[in-house]
Each structure stands twice: as structure tokens, then as C-alpha cells.
Coordinates of C-alpha atoms in Angstrom, one line a residue:
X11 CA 229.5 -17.2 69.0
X12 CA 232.5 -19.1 67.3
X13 CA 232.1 -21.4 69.0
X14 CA 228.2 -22.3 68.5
X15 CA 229.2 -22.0 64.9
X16 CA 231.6 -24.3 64.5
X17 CA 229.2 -27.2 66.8
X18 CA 226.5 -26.5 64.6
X19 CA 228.6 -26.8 61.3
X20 CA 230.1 -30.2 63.2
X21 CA 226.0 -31.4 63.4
X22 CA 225.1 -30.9 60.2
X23 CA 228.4 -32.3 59.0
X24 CA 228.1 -36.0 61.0
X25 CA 224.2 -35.7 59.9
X26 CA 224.9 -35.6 55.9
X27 CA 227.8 -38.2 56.8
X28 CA 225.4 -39.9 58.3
X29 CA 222.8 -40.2 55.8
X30 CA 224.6 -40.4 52.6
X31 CA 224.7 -44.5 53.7
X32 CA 220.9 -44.7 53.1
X33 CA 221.5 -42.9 50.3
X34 CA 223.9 -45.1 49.0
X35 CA 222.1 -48.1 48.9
X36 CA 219.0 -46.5 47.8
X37 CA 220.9 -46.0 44.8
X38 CA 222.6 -48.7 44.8
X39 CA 219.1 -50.5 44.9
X40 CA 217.6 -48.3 42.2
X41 CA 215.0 -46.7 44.2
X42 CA 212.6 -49.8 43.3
X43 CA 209.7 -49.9 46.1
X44 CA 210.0 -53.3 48.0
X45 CA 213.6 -54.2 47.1
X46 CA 216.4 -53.6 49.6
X47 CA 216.3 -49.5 50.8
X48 CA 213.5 -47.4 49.5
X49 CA 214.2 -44.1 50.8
X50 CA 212.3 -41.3 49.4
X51 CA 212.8 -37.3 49.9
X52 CA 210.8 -37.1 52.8
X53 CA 212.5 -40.2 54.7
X54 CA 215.7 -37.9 54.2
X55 CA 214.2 -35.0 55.4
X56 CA 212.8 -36.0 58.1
X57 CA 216.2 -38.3 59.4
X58 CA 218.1 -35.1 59.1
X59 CA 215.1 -33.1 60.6
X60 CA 215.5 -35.7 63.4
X61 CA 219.5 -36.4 63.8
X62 CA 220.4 -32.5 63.8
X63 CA 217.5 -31.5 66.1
X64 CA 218.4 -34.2 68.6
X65 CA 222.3 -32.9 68.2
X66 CA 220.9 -29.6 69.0
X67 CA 218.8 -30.5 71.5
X68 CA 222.3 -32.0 73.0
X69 CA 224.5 -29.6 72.6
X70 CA 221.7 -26.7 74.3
X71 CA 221.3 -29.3 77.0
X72 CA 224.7 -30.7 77.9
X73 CA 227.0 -27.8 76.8
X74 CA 226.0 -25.9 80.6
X75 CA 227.4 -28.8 82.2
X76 CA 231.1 -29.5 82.6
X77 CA 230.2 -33.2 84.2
X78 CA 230.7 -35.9 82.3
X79 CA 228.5 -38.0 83.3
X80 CA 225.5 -35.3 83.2
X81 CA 226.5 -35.0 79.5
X82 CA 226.6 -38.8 79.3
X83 CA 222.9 -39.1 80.7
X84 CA 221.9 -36.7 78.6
X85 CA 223.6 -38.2 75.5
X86 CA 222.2 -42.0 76.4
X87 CA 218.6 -40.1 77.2
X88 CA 219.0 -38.2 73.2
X89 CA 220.0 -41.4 71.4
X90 CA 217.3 -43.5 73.0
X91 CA 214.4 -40.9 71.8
X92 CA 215.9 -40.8 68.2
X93 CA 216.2 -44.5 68.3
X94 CA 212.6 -44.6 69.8
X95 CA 211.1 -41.9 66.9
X96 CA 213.1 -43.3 64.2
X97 CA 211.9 -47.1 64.9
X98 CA 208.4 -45.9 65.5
X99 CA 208.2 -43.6 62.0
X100 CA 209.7 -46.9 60.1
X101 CA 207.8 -49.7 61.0
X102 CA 206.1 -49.0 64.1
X103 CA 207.2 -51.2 67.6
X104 CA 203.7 -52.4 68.0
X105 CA 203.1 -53.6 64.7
X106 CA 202.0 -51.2 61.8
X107 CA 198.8 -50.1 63.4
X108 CA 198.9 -46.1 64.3
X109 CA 197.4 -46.0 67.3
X110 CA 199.1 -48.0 69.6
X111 CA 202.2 -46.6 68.2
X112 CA 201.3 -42.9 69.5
X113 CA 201.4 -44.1 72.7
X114 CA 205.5 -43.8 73.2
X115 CA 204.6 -40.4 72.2
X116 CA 203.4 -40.3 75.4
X117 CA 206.7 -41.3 76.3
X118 CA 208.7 -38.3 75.5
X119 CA 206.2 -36.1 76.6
X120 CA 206.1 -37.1 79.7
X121 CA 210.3 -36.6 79.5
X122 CA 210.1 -33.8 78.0
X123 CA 207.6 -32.2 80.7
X124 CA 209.5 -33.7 83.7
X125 CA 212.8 -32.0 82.1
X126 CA 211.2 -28.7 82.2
X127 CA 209.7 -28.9 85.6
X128 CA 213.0 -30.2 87.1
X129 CA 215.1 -27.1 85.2
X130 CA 217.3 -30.1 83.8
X131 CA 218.7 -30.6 87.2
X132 CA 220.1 -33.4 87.8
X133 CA 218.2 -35.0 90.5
X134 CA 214.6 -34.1 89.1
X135 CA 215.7 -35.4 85.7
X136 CA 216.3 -38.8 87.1
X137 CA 212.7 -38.6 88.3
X138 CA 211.7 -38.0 85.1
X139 CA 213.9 -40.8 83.5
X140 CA 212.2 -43.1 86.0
X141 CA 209.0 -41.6 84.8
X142 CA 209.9 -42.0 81.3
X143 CA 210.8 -46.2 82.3
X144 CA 207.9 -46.8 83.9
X145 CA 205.2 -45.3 81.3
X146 CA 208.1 -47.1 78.5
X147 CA 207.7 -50.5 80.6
X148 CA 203.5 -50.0 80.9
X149 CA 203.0 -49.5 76.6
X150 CA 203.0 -53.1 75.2
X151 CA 201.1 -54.0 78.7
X152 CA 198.3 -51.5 77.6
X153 CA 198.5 -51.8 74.1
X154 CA 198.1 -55.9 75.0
X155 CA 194.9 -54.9 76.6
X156 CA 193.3 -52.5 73.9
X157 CA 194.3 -54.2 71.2
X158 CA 195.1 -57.9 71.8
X159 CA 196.0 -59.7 68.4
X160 CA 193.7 -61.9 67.0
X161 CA 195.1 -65.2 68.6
X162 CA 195.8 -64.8 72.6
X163 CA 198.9 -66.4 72.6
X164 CA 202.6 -65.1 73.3
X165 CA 203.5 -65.1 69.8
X166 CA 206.9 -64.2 68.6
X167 CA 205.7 -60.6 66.9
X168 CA 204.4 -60.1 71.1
X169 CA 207.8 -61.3 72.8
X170 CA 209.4 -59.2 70.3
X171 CA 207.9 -56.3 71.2
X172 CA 208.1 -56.6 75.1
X173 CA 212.0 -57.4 74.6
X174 CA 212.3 -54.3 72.5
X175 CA 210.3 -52.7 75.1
X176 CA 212.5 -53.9 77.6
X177 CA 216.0 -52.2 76.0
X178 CA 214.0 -49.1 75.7
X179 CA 213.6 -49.3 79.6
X180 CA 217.0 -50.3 79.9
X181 CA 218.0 -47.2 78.2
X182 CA 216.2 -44.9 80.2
X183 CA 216.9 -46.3 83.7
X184 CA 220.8 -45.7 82.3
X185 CA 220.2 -42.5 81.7
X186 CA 218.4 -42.4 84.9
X187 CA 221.1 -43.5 87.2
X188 CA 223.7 -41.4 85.6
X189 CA 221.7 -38.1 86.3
X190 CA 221.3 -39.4 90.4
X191 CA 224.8 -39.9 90.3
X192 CA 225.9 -36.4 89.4
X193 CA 222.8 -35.2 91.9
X194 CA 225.1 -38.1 94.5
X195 CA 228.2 -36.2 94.0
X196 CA 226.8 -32.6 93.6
X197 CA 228.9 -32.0 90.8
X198 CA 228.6 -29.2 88.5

């Protein structure tokens, strides 16, 4: 029971260290709406909401598992959602629209789901990382089709977003591979 303690102090500790640097230079640039960081209450609450959650979600995960690499997979699978979430609630990875955006909701779900049928084993989570990849790689494909911008061309704001799309993928395959290689050894 310490011991649970003492991580969950360590989370909230790295996540106030963590966001006193937004804090910082919101001060620092007075608060003033379109001038260097804006963050308001909320924007803090929900970054901490988000950064301890995900070191929860972590530590509930990864602590049953003395591998290394399952607790890497896990840890390269947390940061790329909170990366994911926190782009996403900032500006949006398909442009500001709402809609298209929801879509790498979608995402996680379908992560979050395959964790739960797979028991967070390590073979069945690599299915769903692979999942998780594919749906990741299919988004700006779809949202291309639904809502093409108002010139067809392959503008930089579209390049950007398949390339960001791409690291995502990236990401997830990582995560992917490291889970089939603790299922490859069979080690606890």
C-alpha cells in the first residue's frame, strides 16, 4: 500500500513539474489572448486531468509485468495517446474543424477495446496496436474523402497532416512490435 502511495505522490509530483512551464510563460506573457501562451484554468486542468491519468493508467498497466520491454510497449503506447489527445484538444491534426478530429477518438477506442479483449497480454495487444496503426494510418485517407478542402491539391496544411499521421503510425507499430516480442520470448 506504501508502495502505491509513494508512485502516485511521484505522478502528481512530475505532473505539477511538468506544468508549471506553461505556467510560466503564461505569466511571463501576461495572459493576453493571441500573444505567446494563453493558458487558462481549464487548459491546466485538463493537462493534469490528462498527464496523471495516463501515469495511472501506466503504472495499473505495466506494474504486473516485470518485462521491460512489456513496460516499454506500454510506456511508448501511453505517451502516443497523450500526445495524440493533447494535439487534438489544442489545435486539432485535421485542421480546426470538430468532426474530422473525433475520428482518432475512434483510435483509442478501438485500443482501448482490443486491450480489454486481449486481458493486456502481450500477444493480443500487439493485435490491437496493429489495429490501432491501421484505423491511425486510414484517418486523413477518410477525412480526405468527407471533407476534401476547398482546392484538390496536396497542399502543405494536407502533407502535414498525412506526415503527422504517419509518426502516429510509427508510434503504434513500436509499441506493437515490442508487445510480439515479449509474446516471442514468453517472458513474464
Amino acid at each position: 500500500m506504501q508502495d502505491v502511495k509513494r508512485r502516485l505522490i511521484r505522478w502528481a509530483v512530475v505532473v505539477a513539474l511538468i506544468l508549471l512551464i506553461p505556467l510560466v510563460l503564461t505569466i511571463r506573457d501576461g495572459g493576453v489572448e493571441g500573444v505567446g501562451w494563453n493558458w487558462t484554468f481549464f487548459d491546466f486542468i485538463f493537462m493534469g486531468t490528462l498527464l496523471f491519468g495516463a501515469g495511472l493508467v501506466y503504472e495499473l498497466i505495466a506494474r504486473k509485468m516485470s518485462n521491460s520491454a512489456y513496460r516499454a510497449a506500454v510506456g511508448v503506447a501511453v505517451v502516443t495517446a497523450v500526445l495524440m489527445v493533447w494535439i487534438n484538444a489544442a489545435v486539432g491534426i485535421i485542421g480546426d474543424g470538430d468532426f474530422p478530429n473525433a475520428m482518432y477518438f475512434g483510435v483509442l477506442a478501438i485500443g482501448g477495446i482490443g486491450a480489454l479483449i486481449a486481458r493486456f497480454r502481450p500477444y493480443g495487444m500487439s493485435h490491437a496496436l496493429f489495429a490501432m496503426a491501421l484505423a491511425q494510418a486510414m484517418v486523413p485517407g477518410i477525412a480526405l474523402i468527407i471533407w476534401p478542402p476547398s482546392v484538390i491539391s496536396w497542399e502543405p496544411g494536407v502533407m502535414k497532416v498525412f506526415a503527422l499521421n504517419a509518426v502516429f503510425v510509427l508510434l503504434w507499430v513500436g509499441s506493437a512490435l515490442l508487445f510480439r516480442h515479449v509474446s516471442a520470448t514468453g517472458s513474464k
